[in-house]
C-alpha cells in the first residue's frame, strides 16, 4: 500500500492518522512516511523507499536499528515472559548501571514514558518540598502532563496559560514559564516567589526547540537560586541522557562548574533502547519520599517491564565501548559542518551545533538562544529543505523545532551522501 493510501486509511480510525502529532507532517506539509522496517542507519517505508534516518525514533536508537546484541537480549527476555508485575533482577541491574554512570543519582525508579517520568519527578519535588510552584522554560518540552502544557503569561514572572484544551487554568496556576537563558527573569522569579518554588525543570540542552544549549552562567545561577531558596533543580535528560555524553548533559555542566549536580534527573529514550522505558532518579533522601517508603504516590503496571529493561541494559552496555562517544560526536560534527558548508556554498544562511550524537541546524545567521529566536528562523526555507532532502532519501525531523540524531550505525559514507544531497537541495 502507498504512504498516501495508508495515511487516508489511518485518518479514518486514528485521529489525524497518527499516534503522536508531529508524525503527521503538519509543520512541513505532505504525506508522512509509513515505516515498514529499519536496519542500521536506514528506515524503509511502505513503498520500499530507503532513507538515511536522522530521527532514530526521536532519540532512542543510538546504536542504530536492529543492533544484534540488543535484538538478542530482547528475544531472550521475551521468551522468559513479557510481563510479570513483580520485581525482577534485571530492573536492579539497570538501576545499578545508571547509578554507576550518573553520580548525582543514588536511587532510580523505572516508568514507561518520558511524560510519566517528568510528571512523577514533579510530584516528587512538590512532595519533598511541600511547595506548589514550579518553574519551566519556554521551548522546553517535558511530555504532556497537564501542569507542563503551559506557555508564558503576559508579564515577567507571572503564571502561564494552558497550551492545550482540556487543561483547566487552575492546573497550571502554579507553573511559572520563563525565557530560556534569561538570567534576569530567573532572578525576578525567585525574588518574587522563591519560598513557594518546589522545583525548576530544565532541558539542559533543549532538543524541543531544535538544539539550544543552556549557557553555563544560566545553569550556574539556576543552581545557586535553587540552593538559596530551597528549591530542587530537575534536569530533564530524557533526550540528552546517554545521548550527548555517557553521563548525560549534567556531566558536561559539571566539567564547567565543579561539583555541579541536579537534584533530580529524568531519563527516557536511550535508556530504553527503543522500548517503552523511562526513569527518574535522585539522592536516596529524596527518592525515599516515594511510596511504599514515603507519602508520594507513584506506580505502574508495566513499570520495569522485563523486555524493555533487557533492551535498555543491552543498549547501555554497548554505549560503554571505549571511544563510543568520541566517534559518535565526531561523525555528528562532520554532518553539521558538511551541512553548513553546503549552505554557505549555495549562498544560504545556515548555522548548526551538535553535542555527542545530537544535532541541530537553523536557517539564520547566528545560533538561537531561546524559543523566540528559534521560531524567528526561516521556516519556509526549512520546510523546502526538509522535502528536498526527503525526496533524496534523507529523513530529517519534520519540524524546525526538533533536534536530529546520529547513531553509531551512520557511516562516513552516509554523512557524505547526506551532505551531497544537501548541496543539491540547497541549489549549490
Ligand atoms: N522530556 C523531553 C526532553 C522529551 O524530549 C520528551 C519527548 O520527546 C519527553 C520528556 C516526553 O517523553 P515521552 O514522549 O516518552 O513521553
Short mmCIF file of C-alpha atoms and ligand atoms in Angstrom, two decimals:
data_model
loop_
_atom_site.label_atom_id
_atom_site.label_comp_id
_atom_site.label_asym_id
_atom_site.label_seq_id
_atom_site.Cartn_x
_atom_site.Cartn_y
_atom_site.Cartn_z
CA UNK A 1 0.00 0.00 0.00
CA UNK A 2 1.28 3.53 -0.71
CA UNK A 3 2.08 6.01 2.06
CA UNK A 4 -0.83 8.14 0.87
CA UNK A 5 -3.29 5.22 0.90
CA UNK A 6 -2.11 4.19 4.36
CA UNK A 7 -2.43 7.75 5.61
CA UNK A 8 -6.01 8.00 4.32
CA UNK A 9 -6.84 4.64 5.90
CA UNK A 10 -5.18 5.72 9.16
CA UNK A 11 -7.09 9.00 9.25
CA UNK A 12 -10.37 7.08 9.29
CA UNK A 13 -9.51 5.23 12.50
CA UNK A 14 -6.78 7.23 14.27
CA UNK A 15 -7.15 10.98 14.96
CA UNK A 16 -5.07 12.78 12.34
CA UNK A 17 -3.81 9.37 11.21
CA UNK A 18 -1.06 9.31 13.83
CA UNK A 19 -0.47 8.33 17.44
CA UNK A 20 1.73 11.35 18.21
CA UNK A 21 1.06 14.69 16.48
CA UNK A 22 4.45 15.62 14.96
CA UNK A 23 4.42 12.41 12.90
CA UNK A 24 1.59 13.88 10.81
CA UNK A 25 3.94 16.28 8.94
CA UNK A 26 1.59 19.19 9.75
CA UNK A 27 4.54 21.59 10.23
CA UNK A 28 6.08 20.81 6.84
CA UNK A 29 3.05 19.63 4.86
CA UNK A 30 2.87 16.50 2.71
CA UNK A 31 2.32 12.83 3.44
CA UNK A 32 4.02 11.09 6.37
CA UNK A 33 6.06 8.03 5.50
CA UNK A 34 4.68 4.81 6.95
CA UNK A 35 7.68 2.80 8.05
CA UNK A 36 7.80 -0.89 7.25
CA UNK A 37 11.24 -1.77 8.59
CA UNK A 38 14.56 -0.38 9.72
CA UNK A 39 18.13 -1.56 9.82
CA UNK A 40 21.29 0.22 10.97
CA UNK A 41 21.11 3.86 9.85
CA UNK A 42 18.20 3.29 7.47
CA UNK A 43 14.45 3.12 7.54
CA UNK A 44 12.31 1.73 4.72
CA UNK A 45 8.82 2.99 4.03
CA UNK A 46 5.72 1.11 2.91
CA UNK A 47 6.61 1.82 -0.74
CA UNK A 48 10.02 0.22 -0.31
CA UNK A 49 11.95 3.54 -0.35
CA UNK A 50 15.00 3.69 1.88
CA UNK A 51 16.02 6.78 3.85
CA UNK A 52 19.04 7.69 5.96
CA UNK A 53 17.32 8.12 9.32
CA UNK A 54 18.24 11.15 11.44
CA UNK A 55 15.22 10.82 13.74
CA UNK A 56 16.10 7.46 15.28
CA UNK A 57 12.65 7.11 16.86
CA UNK A 58 13.16 10.65 18.25
CA UNK A 59 16.32 9.70 20.09
CA UNK A 60 16.36 6.15 21.47
CA UNK A 61 18.15 4.41 18.58
CA UNK A 62 21.70 5.48 19.44
CA UNK A 63 23.10 2.16 18.21
CA UNK A 64 21.09 2.28 15.00
CA UNK A 65 18.20 -0.05 14.19
CA UNK A 66 18.35 -3.76 14.84
CA UNK A 67 21.65 -3.89 16.70
CA UNK A 68 22.41 -7.64 17.09
CA UNK A 69 23.23 -7.51 20.83
CA UNK A 70 20.01 -5.62 21.53
CA UNK A 71 17.85 -7.89 19.39
CA UNK A 72 19.37 -10.91 21.07
CA UNK A 73 18.72 -9.55 24.58
CA UNK A 74 15.13 -8.64 23.69
CA UNK A 75 14.33 -12.01 22.11
CA UNK A 76 15.78 -13.93 25.01
CA UNK A 77 13.89 -11.78 27.52
CA UNK A 78 10.62 -12.15 25.59
CA UNK A 79 10.93 -15.95 25.71
CA UNK A 80 11.19 -15.77 29.50
CA UNK A 81 7.97 -13.78 29.79
CA UNK A 82 6.55 -10.48 28.55
CA UNK A 83 5.45 -9.01 31.86
CA UNK A 84 5.16 -10.21 35.44
CA UNK A 85 4.05 -7.21 37.52
CA UNK A 86 6.58 -8.36 40.09
CA UNK A 87 10.20 -7.35 40.69
CA UNK A 88 12.99 -8.81 38.55
CA UNK A 89 16.78 -8.92 38.82
CA UNK A 90 17.11 -7.04 35.54
CA UNK A 91 15.45 -3.91 37.00
CA UNK A 92 18.05 -3.92 39.77
CA UNK A 93 20.83 -4.33 37.20
CA UNK A 94 19.52 -1.42 35.16
CA UNK A 95 19.26 0.82 38.22
CA UNK A 96 22.79 -0.17 39.27
CA UNK A 97 24.12 0.58 35.80
CA UNK A 98 22.53 4.05 35.65
CA UNK A 99 23.68 4.90 39.17
CA UNK A 100 27.21 3.91 38.22
CA UNK A 101 27.13 6.18 35.16
CA UNK A 102 25.40 9.20 36.71
CA UNK A 103 26.99 10.19 40.02
CA UNK A 104 24.14 12.53 41.10
CA UNK A 105 21.80 9.53 41.41
CA UNK A 106 21.64 7.09 44.31
CA UNK A 107 18.25 5.56 43.56
CA UNK A 108 16.21 5.19 40.41
CA UNK A 109 12.61 4.41 39.64
CA UNK A 110 11.59 2.97 36.28
CA UNK A 111 8.46 4.00 34.38
CA UNK A 112 7.24 3.57 30.81
CA UNK A 113 7.47 7.01 29.16
CA UNK A 114 9.28 10.32 29.46
CA UNK A 115 5.95 12.00 30.18
CA UNK A 116 5.35 9.71 33.12
CA UNK A 117 8.89 10.20 34.41
CA UNK A 118 8.67 14.03 34.26
CA UNK A 119 5.21 14.04 35.83
CA UNK A 120 6.45 11.81 38.65
CA UNK A 121 9.60 13.91 39.17
CA UNK A 122 7.39 16.95 39.53
CA UNK A 123 5.15 15.28 42.10
CA UNK A 124 8.21 14.09 43.97
CA UNK A 125 9.72 17.61 44.04
CA UNK A 126 6.45 19.02 45.33
CA UNK A 127 6.12 16.23 47.89
CA UNK A 128 9.67 16.66 49.18
CA UNK A 129 9.50 20.45 49.50
CA UNK A 130 5.84 20.75 50.49
CA UNK A 131 5.59 23.58 47.92
CA UNK A 132 3.37 24.04 44.85
CA UNK A 133 5.09 26.34 42.37
CA UNK A 134 7.26 25.05 39.57
CA UNK A 135 9.42 26.81 37.01
CA UNK A 136 9.52 25.70 33.41
CA UNK A 137 11.29 27.33 30.48
CA UNK A 138 9.69 28.35 27.22
CA UNK A 139 10.57 25.96 24.39
CA UNK A 140 11.36 23.04 26.70
CA UNK A 141 9.07 20.03 26.42
CA UNK A 142 8.68 17.64 29.32
CA UNK A 143 5.92 15.43 27.97
CA UNK A 144 2.21 16.07 28.15
CA UNK A 145 1.36 16.10 31.85
CA UNK A 146 -1.27 18.80 32.45
CA UNK A 147 0.88 21.07 34.66
CA UNK A 148 3.58 21.22 31.98
CA UNK A 149 1.38 22.08 29.00
CA UNK A 150 1.75 25.76 29.57
CA UNK A 151 3.06 28.86 27.86
CA UNK A 152 4.32 32.12 29.31
CA UNK A 153 1.89 34.63 30.79
CA UNK A 154 1.88 38.28 29.77
CA UNK A 155 4.45 39.66 32.20
CA UNK A 156 7.74 38.51 33.66
CA UNK A 157 7.45 36.03 36.47
CA UNK A 158 3.71 35.63 36.02
CA UNK A 159 1.94 32.32 35.78
CA UNK A 160 1.26 30.72 32.44
CA UNK A 161 -1.68 29.70 30.27
CA UNK A 162 -2.53 26.17 29.19
CA UNK A 163 -1.31 25.28 25.68
CA UNK A 164 -3.87 22.51 25.30
CA UNK A 165 -7.63 22.43 25.51
CA UNK A 166 -8.68 20.21 28.38
CA UNK A 167 -6.16 21.65 30.82
CA UNK A 168 -8.01 23.84 33.34
CA UNK A 169 -6.33 27.18 34.13
CA UNK A 170 -6.25 26.11 37.80
CA UNK A 171 -3.95 23.19 36.91
CA UNK A 172 -1.24 25.48 35.53
CA UNK A 173 -1.72 28.24 38.06
CA UNK A 174 1.41 27.11 39.87
CA UNK A 175 3.58 26.91 36.76
CA UNK A 176 5.88 29.86 36.06
CA UNK A 177 7.18 29.97 32.49
CA UNK A 178 10.44 31.82 31.97
CA UNK A 179 12.58 32.54 28.94
CA UNK A 180 15.40 30.06 28.38
CA UNK A 181 18.85 31.52 29.08
CA UNK A 182 17.39 34.70 30.62
CA UNK A 183 19.17 35.33 33.95
CA UNK A 184 17.19 38.42 34.78
CA UNK A 185 13.88 36.58 34.63
CA UNK A 186 15.33 33.86 36.85
CA UNK A 187 16.33 36.41 39.48
CA UNK A 188 12.92 38.07 39.35
CA UNK A 189 11.00 34.81 39.60
CA UNK A 190 12.92 33.64 42.64
CA UNK A 191 12.83 37.11 44.26
CA UNK A 192 9.04 37.16 43.92
CA UNK A 193 8.10 33.52 44.51
CA UNK A 194 11.24 31.87 45.96
CA UNK A 195 9.73 30.45 49.13
CA UNK A 196 6.92 28.75 47.18
CA UNK A 197 9.01 27.19 44.40
CA UNK A 198 9.25 23.40 44.63
CA UNK A 199 11.49 22.97 41.61
CA UNK A 200 12.77 24.29 38.34
CA UNK A 201 12.68 21.80 35.48
CA UNK A 202 15.15 22.29 32.64
CA UNK A 203 16.15 20.60 29.40
CA UNK A 204 19.87 21.37 29.80
CA UNK A 205 20.45 21.11 26.06
CA UNK A 206 16.99 21.75 24.74
CA UNK A 207 16.06 19.39 21.92
CA UNK A 208 12.47 20.51 21.58
CA UNK A 209 13.44 23.87 20.12
CA UNK A 210 15.87 22.22 17.70
CA UNK A 211 19.12 22.41 19.70
CA UNK A 212 19.68 25.24 22.15
CA UNK A 213 22.19 24.97 24.97
CA UNK A 214 21.53 26.41 28.40
CA UNK A 215 24.51 28.74 28.92
CA UNK A 216 26.91 27.90 31.74
CA UNK A 217 26.17 31.19 33.59
CA UNK A 218 22.45 30.40 33.31
CA UNK A 219 22.83 26.91 34.78
CA UNK A 220 25.16 28.24 37.48
CA UNK A 221 22.64 30.92 38.51
CA UNK A 222 19.76 28.48 38.42
CA UNK A 223 21.67 26.10 40.71
CA UNK A 224 22.55 28.96 43.09
CA UNK A 225 18.99 30.26 43.24
CA UNK A 226 17.56 26.78 43.86
CA UNK A 227 20.06 26.32 46.71
CA UNK A 228 19.34 29.72 48.24
CA UNK A 229 15.59 29.27 48.12
CA UNK A 230 15.38 25.57 49.00
CA UNK A 231 14.01 24.57 45.59
CA UNK A 232 15.03 21.41 43.72
CA UNK A 233 16.72 21.51 40.34
CA UNK A 234 15.30 18.90 37.97
CA UNK A 235 17.29 18.07 34.83
CA UNK A 236 15.08 16.58 32.15
CA UNK A 237 17.60 14.39 30.38
CA UNK A 238 15.00 12.34 28.51
CA UNK A 239 16.68 13.43 25.29
CA UNK A 240 20.23 14.27 26.42
CA UNK A 241 20.74 11.32 28.79
CA UNK A 242 23.25 8.82 27.32
CA UNK A 243 22.94 10.78 24.06
CA UNK A 244 25.21 13.82 24.43
CA UNK A 245 27.66 12.00 26.75
CA UNK A 246 27.72 8.82 28.81
CA UNK A 247 26.98 10.82 31.98
CA UNK A 248 24.33 12.96 30.25
CA UNK A 249 24.34 16.74 29.86
CA UNK A 250 24.91 17.08 33.61
CA UNK A 251 28.39 15.63 33.19
CA UNK A 252 29.18 18.41 30.68
CA UNK A 253 27.99 21.14 33.07
CA UNK A 254 29.89 19.50 35.95
CA UNK A 255 33.04 19.87 33.84
CA UNK A 256 32.46 23.64 33.67
CA UNK A 257 31.04 24.02 37.17
CA UNK A 258 32.97 21.75 39.54
CA UNK A 259 30.68 19.98 41.98
CA UNK A 260 27.60 20.76 39.91
CA UNK A 261 24.72 18.29 40.07
CA UNK A 262 20.96 18.49 39.62
CA UNK A 263 18.76 17.22 42.47
CA UNK A 264 16.51 15.04 40.32
CA UNK A 265 17.29 13.63 36.87
CA UNK A 266 14.80 12.30 34.35
CA UNK A 267 15.72 9.81 31.63
CA UNK A 268 13.92 8.28 28.65
CA UNK A 269 14.66 7.39 25.03
CA UNK A 270 18.22 5.87 25.02
CA UNK A 271 17.72 4.30 28.46
CA UNK A 272 15.07 2.05 26.88
CA UNK A 273 16.93 1.49 23.60
CA UNK A 274 13.66 1.73 21.63
CA UNK A 275 11.29 0.04 24.08
CA UNK A 276 8.83 1.92 26.35
CA UNK A 277 11.05 2.68 29.32
CA UNK A 278 11.98 5.86 31.18
CA UNK A 279 13.19 6.66 34.69
CA UNK A 280 13.77 9.32 37.29
CA UNK A 281 16.42 9.30 39.95
CA UNK A 282 17.92 11.36 42.76
CA UNK A 283 19.63 11.02 46.14
CA UNK A 284 18.35 8.34 48.47
CA UNK A 285 16.96 11.06 50.79
CA UNK A 286 14.81 12.45 48.00
CA UNK A 287 13.78 9.11 46.50
CA UNK A 288 12.71 7.69 49.86
CA UNK A 289 9.75 10.07 49.77
CA UNK A 290 8.21 7.74 47.16
CA UNK A 291 5.67 5.04 48.01
CA UNK A 292 5.96 2.47 49.51
CA UNK A 293 8.53 4.17 51.78
CA UNK A 294 7.12 7.67 51.73
CA UNK A 295 3.94 9.65 51.10
CA UNK A 296 4.47 10.50 47.39
CA UNK A 297 2.41 8.03 45.36
CA UNK A 298 3.71 6.68 42.07
CA UNK A 299 3.13 3.32 40.37
CA UNK A 300 2.81 1.46 37.05
CA UNK A 301 1.53 -1.92 35.79
CA UNK A 302 4.29 -2.20 33.17
CA UNK A 303 7.00 -0.27 35.08
CA UNK A 304 10.35 -2.06 34.84
CA UNK A 305 8.97 -4.35 32.13
CA UNK A 306 11.35 -7.31 31.64
CA UNK A 307 11.65 -6.98 27.86
CA UNK A 308 12.12 -3.20 28.00
CA UNK A 309 14.77 -3.48 30.72
CA UNK A 310 16.62 -6.11 28.67
CA UNK A 311 16.60 -3.73 25.70
CA UNK A 312 17.76 -0.78 27.83
CA UNK A 313 20.51 -2.76 29.54
CA UNK A 314 21.88 -4.14 26.28
CA UNK A 315 21.93 -0.60 24.87
CA UNK A 316 23.64 0.88 27.93
CA UNK A 317 26.29 -1.82 27.75
CA UNK A 318 27.07 -1.16 24.09
CA UNK A 319 27.48 2.59 24.55
CA UNK A 320 30.20 1.97 27.12
CA UNK A 321 32.57 0.57 24.49
CA UNK A 322 35.81 2.59 24.53
CA UNK A 323 35.70 5.56 22.16
CA UNK A 324 31.96 5.22 21.51
CA UNK A 325 31.08 8.88 22.21
CA UNK A 326 34.23 10.28 20.61
CA UNK A 327 33.45 8.68 17.29
CA UNK A 328 29.71 9.42 17.53
CA UNK A 329 30.44 13.08 18.32
CA UNK A 330 33.00 13.29 15.53
CA UNK A 331 30.57 11.91 12.95
CA UNK A 332 27.78 14.18 14.16
CA UNK A 333 30.08 17.21 13.99
CA UNK A 334 31.09 16.29 10.47
CA UNK A 335 27.43 16.16 9.46
CA UNK A 336 26.78 19.66 10.83
CA UNK A 337 29.98 21.07 9.34
CA UNK A 338 29.09 19.49 6.00
CA UNK A 339 25.55 20.86 6.03
CA UNK A 340 26.61 24.40 6.91
CA UNK A 341 29.42 24.30 4.31
CA UNK A 342 26.95 23.14 1.66
CA UNK A 343 24.65 26.01 2.64
CA UNK A 344 27.47 28.54 2.54
CA UNK A 345 28.45 27.30 -0.92
CA UNK A 346 24.86 27.79 -2.06
CA UNK A 347 24.78 31.27 -0.53
CA UNK A 348 22.18 30.22 2.07
CA UNK A 349 22.41 31.35 5.70
CA UNK A 350 22.59 28.30 7.96
CA UNK A 351 24.14 27.66 11.38
CA UNK A 352 24.38 24.40 13.28
CA UNK A 353 25.51 22.85 16.53
CA UNK A 354 25.96 19.36 17.96
CA UNK A 355 26.85 17.56 21.15
CA UNK A 356 27.55 13.84 21.19
CA UNK A 357 25.02 12.26 18.85
CA UNK A 358 22.51 15.14 18.92
CA UNK A 359 22.47 17.99 16.40
CA UNK A 360 20.53 20.98 15.20
CA UNK A 361 20.66 23.37 12.26
CA UNK A 362 18.85 26.63 11.64
CA UNK A 363 18.30 28.82 8.62
CA UNK A 364 19.55 32.03 10.20
CA UNK A 365 22.85 33.83 10.81
CA UNK A 366 23.66 33.00 14.47
CA UNK A 367 22.73 30.24 16.89
CA UNK A 368 19.42 30.95 18.69
CA UNK A 369 19.49 31.22 22.48
CA UNK A 370 15.78 30.89 23.20
CA UNK A 371 12.44 29.79 21.78
CA UNK A 372 11.50 33.13 20.21
CA UNK A 373 14.79 33.20 18.31
CA UNK A 374 14.26 29.63 17.10
CA UNK A 375 10.78 30.43 15.86
CA UNK A 376 12.11 33.53 14.08
CA UNK A 377 14.38 31.41 11.84
CA UNK A 378 13.39 30.82 8.19
CA UNK A 379 10.55 28.32 8.37
CA UNK A 380 9.72 28.29 4.66
CA UNK A 381 13.33 27.57 3.82
CA UNK A 382 13.39 24.77 6.41
CA UNK A 383 10.21 23.21 5.01
CA UNK A 384 11.51 23.32 1.44
CA UNK A 385 14.81 21.83 2.57
CA UNK A 386 13.06 19.09 4.54
CA UNK A 387 11.09 17.93 1.48
CA UNK A 388 14.04 18.28 -0.90
CA UNK A 389 16.07 16.05 1.46
CA UNK A 390 13.23 13.55 1.85
CA UNK A 391 12.99 13.31 -1.94
CA UNK A 392 16.71 12.50 -1.94
CA UNK A 393 16.35 9.75 0.68
CA UNK A 394 17.31 11.69 3.83
CA UNK A 395 14.85 11.66 6.72
CA UNK A 396 15.24 14.70 8.99
CA UNK A 397 12.71 15.62 11.69
CA UNK A 398 9.60 17.13 10.06
CA UNK A 399 9.61 20.40 12.05
CA UNK A 400 12.19 23.13 12.53
CA UNK A 401 11.93 22.93 16.31
CA UNK A 402 13.08 19.30 16.60
CA UNK A 403 16.66 18.13 17.19
CA UNK A 404 18.24 15.46 14.99
CA UNK A 405 20.14 12.31 15.96
CA UNK A 406 23.08 10.41 14.55
CA UNK A 407 23.62 6.79 15.58
CA UNK A 408 26.68 4.59 15.79
CA UNK A 409 25.40 2.87 12.64
CA UNK A 410 25.74 6.01 10.50
CA UNK A 411 28.88 5.63 8.40
CA UNK A 412 31.11 8.31 6.93
CA UNK A 413 29.54 7.38 3.59
CA UNK A 414 26.05 8.10 4.97
CA UNK A 415 27.20 11.51 6.19
CA UNK A 416 28.86 12.23 2.83
CA UNK A 417 25.70 11.20 0.95
CA UNK A 418 23.64 13.47 3.20
CA UNK A 419 25.94 16.43 2.65
CA UNK A 420 25.92 15.81 -1.11
CA UNK A 421 22.10 15.72 -1.06
CA UNK A 422 22.06 18.96 0.96
CA UNK A 423 24.26 20.63 -1.64
CA UNK A 424 21.74 19.66 -4.35
CA UNK A 425 18.73 20.53 -2.19
CA UNK A 426 20.10 23.99 -1.44
CA UNK A 427 20.92 24.54 -5.08
CA UNK A 428 24.69 24.86 -4.56
N1 LIG B 1 11.19 15.26 28.03
C1 LIG B 1 11.88 15.53 26.89
C2 LIG B 1 13.08 16.38 26.95
C3 LIG B 1 11.44 14.98 25.68
O1 LIG B 1 12.13 15.26 24.56
C4 LIG B 1 10.29 14.16 25.67
C5 LIG B 1 9.79 13.59 24.40
O2 LIG B 1 10.23 13.89 23.32
C6 LIG B 1 9.62 13.92 26.86
C7 LIG B 1 10.10 14.48 28.03
C8 LIG B 1 8.41 13.04 26.89
O3 LIG B 1 8.78 11.72 26.65
P1 LIG B 1 7.72 10.67 26.06
O4 LIG B 1 7.44 11.07 24.65
O5 LIG B 1 8.44 9.35 26.18
O6 LIG B 1 6.52 10.73 26.92
#
